């Protein structure tokens, strides 16, 4: 079984410890929510796990190998990262951008049928098939966010890491994208999501990691971690955790 892990990561940025002895293990077939206030170190942790940042100390490992030492193409096939922000620097159409997610799979002869099918699936999963011919620069923020997620999904990575994939999505698309990410986990991949919405995190996550000031406050099964005391310690806000009459659990920040 594949295993992605942060082992005692230390990262210093601008003289401050963005990660301060961070250890966490992520499991395949599960959705892990990475939560914490602004500046907690969530994006820095994702960058280390994706092999895009080398920690000053400690190691991010994939199946026991340091992620940073993996061959770039292999790393690209196995770990897909949706970074925060949603900037696109190429003036291309949506399908071309999503197809770029297949690049680590190309064997030298360009796009295969399998590549085209993976792109079609990713467009369908993100409800962006109708946008396929549009220029990316002309999309709304939420449409662009879904297209960038489609690009990562198209790569069908073993590990999908996404930094705020719900930012700027409307509620229907938020729920839809979460359902698709759950499908990805159900198919066996590991999914790690940085989320700011505690309620949606509680809805989607099997596991959760709470971070503050570059440190892990708590990690484990979401039901054990997303508790009022631990959320209070992490964010400094009170929350009400309850169940709707229809039986759905909710987490409501009270202030
Ligand atoms: N390039 C940089 N130079 C200096 N400090 C940085 C740099 N990048 C990040 N930091 C700092 O490192 C810390 C962790 O940042 P990081 O982006 O990982 O936090 P985050 O939890 O993802 O926050 P947010 O929820 O706001 O996206 C913050 O204090 C941030 O100001």
mmCIF file of C-alpha atoms and ligand atoms in Angstrom:
data_model
loop_
_atom_site.group_PDB
_atom_site.id
_atom_site.type_symbol
_atom_site.label_atom_id
_atom_site.label_comp_id
_atom_site.label_asym_id
_atom_site.label_seq_id
_atom_site.Cartn_x
_atom_site.Cartn_y
_atom_site.Cartn_z
ATOM 1 C CA UNK A 1 0.000 0.000 0.000
ATOM 2 C CA UNK A 2 1.350 3.405 -0.960
ATOM 3 C CA UNK A 3 2.210 5.838 1.809
ATOM 4 C CA UNK A 4 2.936 9.547 1.756
ATOM 5 C CA UNK A 5 4.525 11.022 4.840
ATOM 6 C CA UNK A 6 6.071 14.118 6.317
ATOM 7 C CA UNK A 7 8.859 13.195 8.683
ATOM 8 C CA UNK A 8 10.006 15.890 11.117
ATOM 9 C CA UNK A 9 9.882 18.671 8.514
ATOM 10 C CA UNK A 10 11.482 21.973 9.344
ATOM 11 C CA UNK A 11 11.182 24.872 6.889
ATOM 12 C CA UNK A 12 12.324 28.408 7.685
ATOM 13 C CA UNK A 13 10.935 31.207 5.514
ATOM 14 C CA UNK A 14 11.713 34.877 6.030
ATOM 15 C CA UNK A 15 13.335 34.075 9.384
ATOM 16 C CA UNK A 16 10.228 32.285 10.722
ATOM 17 C CA UNK A 17 9.523 28.591 11.041
ATOM 18 C CA UNK A 18 6.842 27.898 8.451
ATOM 19 C CA UNK A 19 7.079 24.218 9.439
ATOM 20 C CA UNK A 20 8.426 23.318 12.842
ATOM 21 C CA UNK A 21 8.982 19.575 13.272
ATOM 22 C CA UNK A 22 5.930 18.530 11.276
ATOM 23 C CA UNK A 23 5.203 14.822 10.989
ATOM 24 C CA UNK A 24 2.087 13.352 9.426
ATOM 25 C CA UNK A 25 1.183 10.200 7.523
ATOM 26 C CA UNK A 26 -1.372 10.190 4.737
ATOM 27 C CA UNK A 27 -3.304 7.120 3.685
ATOM 28 C CA UNK A 28 -4.485 6.057 0.225
ATOM 29 C CA UNK A 29 -8.175 5.558 -0.389
ATOM 30 C CA UNK A 30 -8.940 8.353 2.050
ATOM 31 C CA UNK A 31 -9.575 12.078 1.951
ATOM 32 C CA UNK A 32 -7.449 14.018 4.427
ATOM 33 C CA UNK A 33 -8.361 17.623 5.241
ATOM 34 C CA UNK A 34 -5.442 19.883 6.118
ATOM 35 C CA UNK A 35 -6.794 22.707 8.249
ATOM 36 C CA UNK A 36 -5.502 25.688 10.150
ATOM 37 C CA UNK A 37 -5.510 29.473 10.218
ATOM 38 C CA UNK A 38 -3.779 31.653 7.632
ATOM 39 C CA UNK A 39 -0.033 31.230 7.811
ATOM 40 C CA UNK A 40 -0.232 27.894 9.666
ATOM 41 C CA UNK A 41 2.066 26.243 7.108
ATOM 42 C CA UNK A 42 -0.461 24.225 5.108
ATOM 43 C CA UNK A 43 0.739 25.298 1.635
ATOM 44 C CA UNK A 44 4.356 24.860 2.695
ATOM 45 C CA UNK A 45 3.578 21.303 3.813
ATOM 46 C CA UNK A 46 1.850 20.520 0.498
ATOM 47 C CA UNK A 47 4.823 21.917 -1.429
ATOM 48 C CA UNK A 48 7.174 19.633 0.531
ATOM 49 C CA UNK A 49 4.915 16.605 -0.012
ATOM 50 C CA UNK A 50 4.789 17.374 -3.750
ATOM 51 C CA UNK A 51 8.577 17.642 -3.922
ATOM 52 C CA UNK A 52 8.471 21.323 -4.885
ATOM 53 C CA UNK A 53 10.199 22.525 -1.751
ATOM 54 C CA UNK A 54 13.116 20.925 0.019
ATOM 55 C CA UNK A 55 12.788 21.157 3.805
ATOM 56 C CA UNK A 56 15.741 22.489 5.794
ATOM 57 C CA UNK A 57 15.483 19.369 7.943
ATOM 58 C CA UNK A 58 13.403 16.211 7.792
ATOM 59 C CA UNK A 59 12.059 14.398 4.733
ATOM 60 C CA UNK A 60 8.842 14.063 2.785
ATOM 61 C CA UNK A 61 8.631 10.453 1.666
ATOM 62 C CA UNK A 62 6.594 8.462 -0.828
ATOM 63 C CA UNK A 63 6.742 4.762 -0.091
ATOM 64 C CA UNK A 64 9.881 5.324 1.921
ATOM 65 C CA UNK A 65 11.744 7.308 -0.788
ATOM 66 C CA UNK A 66 12.477 11.012 -0.375
ATOM 67 C CA UNK A 67 9.987 12.730 -2.696
ATOM 68 C CA UNK A 68 12.627 15.254 -3.772
ATOM 69 C CA UNK A 69 14.849 12.482 -5.155
ATOM 70 C CA UNK A 70 12.175 10.931 -7.406
ATOM 71 C CA UNK A 71 12.580 11.349 -11.136
ATOM 72 C CA UNK A 72 10.478 14.375 -12.213
ATOM 73 C CA UNK A 73 8.242 12.432 -14.580
ATOM 74 C CA UNK A 74 7.634 9.648 -12.104
ATOM 75 C CA UNK A 75 6.876 12.211 -9.428
ATOM 76 C CA UNK A 76 4.474 13.963 -11.822
ATOM 77 C CA UNK A 77 2.674 10.697 -12.538
ATOM 78 C CA UNK A 78 2.369 9.765 -8.890
ATOM 79 C CA UNK A 79 1.736 13.122 -7.212
ATOM 80 C CA UNK A 80 -0.596 15.750 -8.648
ATOM 81 C CA UNK A 81 -0.657 19.193 -7.032
ATOM 82 C CA UNK A 82 -3.308 21.846 -7.455
ATOM 83 C CA UNK A 83 -1.564 24.938 -6.079
ATOM 84 C CA UNK A 84 -3.313 27.810 -4.363
ATOM 85 C CA UNK A 85 -4.345 30.764 -6.466
ATOM 86 C CA UNK A 86 -5.595 29.612 -9.822
ATOM 87 C CA UNK A 87 -3.285 31.681 -12.027
ATOM 88 C CA UNK A 88 -2.893 30.595 -15.634
ATOM 89 C CA UNK A 89 -0.005 31.972 -17.620
ATOM 90 C CA UNK A 90 -0.842 30.533 -21.020
ATOM 91 C CA UNK A 91 -3.463 31.852 -23.411
ATOM 92 C CA UNK A 92 -4.771 28.425 -24.444
ATOM 93 C CA UNK A 93 -8.161 26.756 -24.696
ATOM 94 C CA UNK A 94 -9.504 24.729 -21.793
ATOM 95 C CA UNK A 95 -8.981 21.304 -23.369
ATOM 96 C CA UNK A 96 -5.344 22.075 -24.166
ATOM 97 C CA UNK A 97 -4.729 23.206 -20.586
ATOM 98 C CA UNK A 98 -6.398 20.126 -19.089
ATOM 99 C CA UNK A 99 -4.431 17.879 -21.476
ATOM 100 C CA UNK A 100 -1.203 19.317 -20.016
ATOM 101 C CA UNK A 101 -2.056 17.254 -16.931
ATOM 102 C CA UNK A 102 -1.234 14.159 -19.021
ATOM 103 C CA UNK A 103 2.311 15.287 -19.855
ATOM 104 C CA UNK A 104 4.010 12.982 -17.306
ATOM 105 C CA UNK A 105 2.313 10.034 -19.063
ATOM 106 C CA UNK A 106 3.438 10.842 -22.603
ATOM 107 C CA UNK A 107 5.750 8.167 -23.959
ATOM 108 C CA UNK A 108 7.158 10.323 -26.767
ATOM 109 C CA UNK A 109 4.393 9.990 -29.363
ATOM 110 C CA UNK A 110 2.059 12.629 -28.031
ATOM 111 C CA UNK A 111 -1.526 12.120 -26.973
ATOM 112 C CA UNK A 112 -2.945 8.571 -26.976
ATOM 113 C CA UNK A 113 -6.557 7.412 -26.782
ATOM 114 C CA UNK A 114 -6.026 6.749 -23.065
ATOM 115 C CA UNK A 115 -4.832 10.352 -22.651
ATOM 116 C CA UNK A 116 -7.872 11.721 -24.502
ATOM 117 C CA UNK A 117 -10.226 9.595 -22.421
ATOM 118 C CA UNK A 118 -8.600 10.735 -19.186
ATOM 119 C CA UNK A 119 -9.035 14.370 -20.286
ATOM 120 C CA UNK A 120 -12.701 13.716 -21.142
ATOM 121 C CA UNK A 121 -13.268 12.149 -17.713
ATOM 122 C CA UNK A 122 -11.591 15.090 -15.973
ATOM 123 C CA UNK A 123 -13.682 17.612 -17.929
ATOM 124 C CA UNK A 124 -16.865 15.703 -17.065
ATOM 125 C CA UNK A 125 -15.915 15.324 -13.393
ATOM 126 C CA UNK A 126 -15.445 19.065 -13.005
ATOM 127 C CA UNK A 127 -18.469 20.054 -15.106
ATOM 128 C CA UNK A 128 -16.192 21.846 -17.562
ATOM 129 C CA UNK A 129 -16.818 19.851 -20.763
ATOM 130 C CA UNK A 130 -19.014 22.679 -22.075
ATOM 131 C CA UNK A 131 -16.064 25.073 -21.634
ATOM 132 C CA UNK A 132 -13.577 22.884 -23.528
ATOM 133 C CA UNK A 133 -13.203 25.244 -26.528
ATOM 134 C CA UNK A 134 -13.123 28.478 -24.491
ATOM 135 C CA UNK A 135 -9.918 30.434 -23.860
ATOM 136 C CA UNK A 136 -8.828 29.969 -20.253
ATOM 137 C CA UNK A 137 -8.211 33.706 -19.866
ATOM 138 C CA UNK A 138 -11.873 34.410 -20.570
ATOM 139 C CA UNK A 139 -13.268 32.213 -17.795
ATOM 140 C CA UNK A 140 -14.686 33.340 -14.477
ATOM 141 C CA UNK A 141 -12.630 32.661 -11.336
ATOM 142 C CA UNK A 142 -14.731 29.654 -10.340
ATOM 143 C CA UNK A 143 -14.721 28.212 -13.871
ATOM 144 C CA UNK A 144 -10.937 28.585 -14.005
ATOM 145 C CA UNK A 145 -10.627 26.877 -10.611
ATOM 146 C CA UNK A 146 -12.579 23.879 -11.887
ATOM 147 C CA UNK A 147 -10.511 23.721 -15.074
ATOM 148 C CA UNK A 148 -7.264 23.736 -13.077
ATOM 149 C CA UNK A 149 -8.614 20.914 -10.925
ATOM 150 C CA UNK A 150 -9.523 19.054 -14.134
ATOM 151 C CA UNK A 151 -5.894 19.386 -15.227
ATOM 152 C CA UNK A 152 -4.714 17.615 -12.058
ATOM 153 C CA UNK A 153 -7.476 14.994 -12.275
ATOM 154 C CA UNK A 154 -6.496 14.273 -15.892
ATOM 155 C CA UNK A 155 -3.102 13.091 -14.670
ATOM 156 C CA UNK A 156 -4.865 10.435 -12.552
ATOM 157 C CA UNK A 157 -2.207 10.696 -9.856
ATOM 158 C CA UNK A 158 -1.835 8.177 -7.077
ATOM 159 C CA UNK A 159 -1.772 11.151 -4.710
ATOM 160 C CA UNK A 160 -3.863 14.237 -5.336
ATOM 161 C CA UNK A 161 -2.879 17.276 -3.285
ATOM 162 C CA UNK A 162 -5.105 20.341 -3.647
ATOM 163 C CA UNK A 163 -4.672 23.713 -1.986
ATOM 164 C CA UNK A 164 -8.092 25.273 -1.445
ATOM 165 C CA UNK A 165 -9.814 23.534 -4.394
ATOM 166 C CA UNK A 166 -13.160 25.041 -3.362
ATOM 167 C CA UNK A 167 -12.016 28.675 -3.387
ATOM 168 C CA UNK A 168 -14.368 30.789 -5.527
ATOM 169 C CA UNK A 169 -16.721 27.889 -6.306
ATOM 170 C CA UNK A 170 -20.464 28.314 -5.796
ATOM 171 C CA UNK A 171 -22.117 25.952 -3.253
ATOM 172 C CA UNK A 172 -23.416 23.498 -5.866
ATOM 173 C CA UNK A 173 -20.001 23.198 -7.491
ATOM 174 C CA UNK A 174 -18.292 22.953 -4.078
ATOM 175 C CA UNK A 175 -20.404 19.920 -3.207
ATOM 176 C CA UNK A 176 -19.969 18.496 -6.683
ATOM 177 C CA UNK A 177 -16.176 18.845 -6.604
ATOM 178 C CA UNK A 178 -16.053 17.282 -3.126
ATOM 179 C CA UNK A 179 -18.114 14.350 -4.383
ATOM 180 C CA UNK A 180 -15.688 13.891 -7.292
ATOM 181 C CA UNK A 181 -12.702 14.044 -4.940
ATOM 182 C CA UNK A 182 -14.375 11.404 -2.781
ATOM 183 C CA UNK A 183 -14.706 9.297 -5.966
ATOM 184 C CA UNK A 184 -10.961 9.703 -6.540
ATOM 185 C CA UNK A 185 -10.281 8.394 -3.028
ATOM 186 C CA UNK A 186 -12.832 5.594 -3.442
ATOM 187 C CA UNK A 187 -10.902 4.505 -6.542
ATOM 188 C CA UNK A 188 -7.813 4.072 -4.343
ATOM 189 C CA UNK A 189 -5.859 7.333 -4.595
ATOM 190 C CA UNK A 190 -4.863 9.405 -1.604
ATOM 191 C CA UNK A 191 -6.477 12.848 -1.526
ATOM 192 C CA UNK A 192 -5.111 15.669 0.636
ATOM 193 C CA UNK A 193 -7.085 18.909 0.646
ATOM 194 C CA UNK A 194 -6.315 22.256 2.232
ATOM 195 C CA UNK A 195 -9.714 23.604 3.194
ATOM 196 C CA UNK A 196 -10.913 26.672 5.051
ATOM 197 C CA UNK A 197 -14.552 25.683 5.411
ATOM 198 C CA UNK A 198 -14.806 23.563 8.553
ATOM 199 C CA UNK A 199 -18.265 22.319 7.722
ATOM 200 C CA UNK A 200 -17.274 21.104 4.261
ATOM 201 C CA UNK A 201 -14.109 19.598 5.730
ATOM 202 C CA UNK A 202 -16.256 17.670 8.197
ATOM 203 C CA UNK A 203 -18.440 16.488 5.345
ATOM 204 C CA UNK A 204 -15.681 15.228 3.077
ATOM 205 C CA UNK A 205 -12.787 14.169 5.281
ATOM 206 C CA UNK A 206 -11.969 10.702 6.539
ATOM 207 C CA UNK A 207 -8.871 12.042 8.282
ATOM 208 C CA UNK A 208 -7.854 15.532 9.359
ATOM 209 C CA UNK A 209 -4.663 17.354 10.290
ATOM 210 C CA UNK A 210 -4.968 20.566 12.304
ATOM 211 C CA UNK A 211 -2.018 22.976 12.083
ATOM 212 C CA UNK A 212 -1.112 26.246 13.729
ATOM 213 C CA UNK A 213 2.104 28.283 13.703
ATOM 214 C CA UNK A 214 3.939 25.645 11.684
ATOM 215 C CA UNK A 215 3.082 22.814 14.057
ATOM 216 C CA UNK A 216 0.599 19.941 14.039
ATOM 217 C CA UNK A 217 -2.009 20.390 16.756
ATOM 218 C CA UNK A 218 -3.807 17.111 16.072
ATOM 219 C CA UNK A 219 -3.996 14.440 13.369
ATOM 220 C CA UNK A 220 -6.099 11.334 12.906
ATOM 221 C CA UNK A 221 -9.605 10.221 11.974
ATOM 222 C CA UNK A 222 -11.765 13.290 11.289
ATOM 223 C CA UNK A 223 -14.303 12.373 13.964
ATOM 224 C CA UNK A 224 -11.548 12.389 16.597
ATOM 225 C CA UNK A 225 -9.840 15.562 15.352
ATOM 226 C CA UNK A 226 -12.710 17.848 14.339
ATOM 227 C CA UNK A 227 -13.911 18.417 17.885
ATOM 228 C CA UNK A 228 -14.866 21.729 19.473
ATOM 229 C CA UNK A 229 -11.863 21.777 21.871
ATOM 230 C CA UNK A 230 -9.286 20.997 19.151
ATOM 231 C CA UNK A 231 -10.848 23.399 16.632
ATOM 232 C CA UNK A 232 -10.926 26.036 19.368
ATOM 233 C CA UNK A 233 -7.254 25.466 20.161
ATOM 234 C CA UNK A 234 -6.348 25.684 16.473
ATOM 235 C CA UNK A 235 -8.374 28.700 15.371
ATOM 236 C CA UNK A 236 -9.331 30.426 18.603
ATOM 237 C CA UNK A 237 -13.019 30.261 17.689
ATOM 238 C CA UNK A 238 -15.908 28.454 19.310
ATOM 239 C CA UNK A 239 -17.839 26.055 17.093
ATOM 240 C CA UNK A 240 -21.089 24.227 17.417
ATOM 241 C CA UNK A 241 -21.000 20.652 16.186
ATOM 242 C CA UNK A 242 -24.348 18.991 15.703
ATOM 243 C CA UNK A 243 -26.565 16.935 13.476
ATOM 244 C CA UNK A 244 -29.341 18.222 11.215
ATOM 245 C CA UNK A 245 -32.826 16.656 11.422
ATOM 246 C CA UNK A 246 -31.886 14.804 8.225
ATOM 247 C CA UNK A 247 -28.952 13.251 10.077
ATOM 248 C CA UNK A 248 -26.171 15.306 8.518
ATOM 249 C CA UNK A 249 -23.338 16.428 10.772
ATOM 250 C CA UNK A 250 -22.523 20.147 10.755
ATOM 251 C CA UNK A 251 -19.708 22.292 12.140
ATOM 252 C CA UNK A 252 -20.686 25.916 12.622
ATOM 253 C CA UNK A 253 -18.143 28.553 13.719
ATOM 254 C CA UNK A 254 -19.774 30.785 16.353
ATOM 255 C CA UNK A 255 -16.997 33.312 16.934
HETATM 256 N N1 LIG B 1 8.276 33.116 0.278
HETATM 257 C C1 LIG B 1 8.082 33.361 1.572
HETATM 258 N N2 LIG B 1 8.915 34.195 2.249
HETATM 259 C C2 LIG B 1 8.751 34.440 3.568
HETATM 260 N N3 LIG B 1 7.773 33.879 4.303
HETATM 261 C C3 LIG B 1 6.923 33.060 3.677
HETATM 262 C C4 LIG B 1 7.021 32.744 2.292
HETATM 263 N N4 LIG B 1 6.043 31.885 1.966
HETATM 264 C C5 LIG B 1 5.334 31.670 3.089
HETATM 265 N N5 LIG B 1 5.870 32.371 4.120
HETATM 266 C C6 LIG B 1 5.397 32.365 5.512
HETATM 267 O O1 LIG B 1 5.384 31.018 5.956
HETATM 268 C C7 LIG B 1 4.266 30.796 6.802
HETATM 269 C C8 LIG B 1 3.439 29.626 6.274
HETATM 270 O O2 LIG B 1 2.871 30.008 5.028
HETATM 271 P P1 LIG B 1 1.888 29.036 4.241
HETATM 272 O O3 LIG B 1 1.596 29.662 2.931
HETATM 273 O O4 LIG B 1 2.432 27.668 4.253
HETATM 274 O O5 LIG B 1 0.592 29.091 5.185
HETATM 275 P P2 LIG B 1 -0.882 28.560 4.928
HETATM 276 O O6 LIG B 1 -1.276 27.786 6.136
HETATM 277 O O7 LIG B 1 -0.960 27.856 3.627
HETATM 278 O O8 LIG B 1 -1.713 29.915 4.891
HETATM 279 P P3 LIG B 1 -3.042 30.398 4.092
HETATM 280 O O9 LIG B 1 -4.195 29.711 4.771
HETATM 281 O O10 LIG B 1 -3.065 31.866 4.346
HETATM 282 O O11 LIG B 1 -2.888 30.034 2.658
HETATM 283 C C9 LIG B 1 3.503 32.118 6.877
HETATM 284 O O12 LIG B 1 3.889 32.792 8.055
HETATM 285 C C10 LIG B 1 3.977 32.868 5.654
HETATM 286 O O13 LIG B 1 3.936 34.265 5.879
#
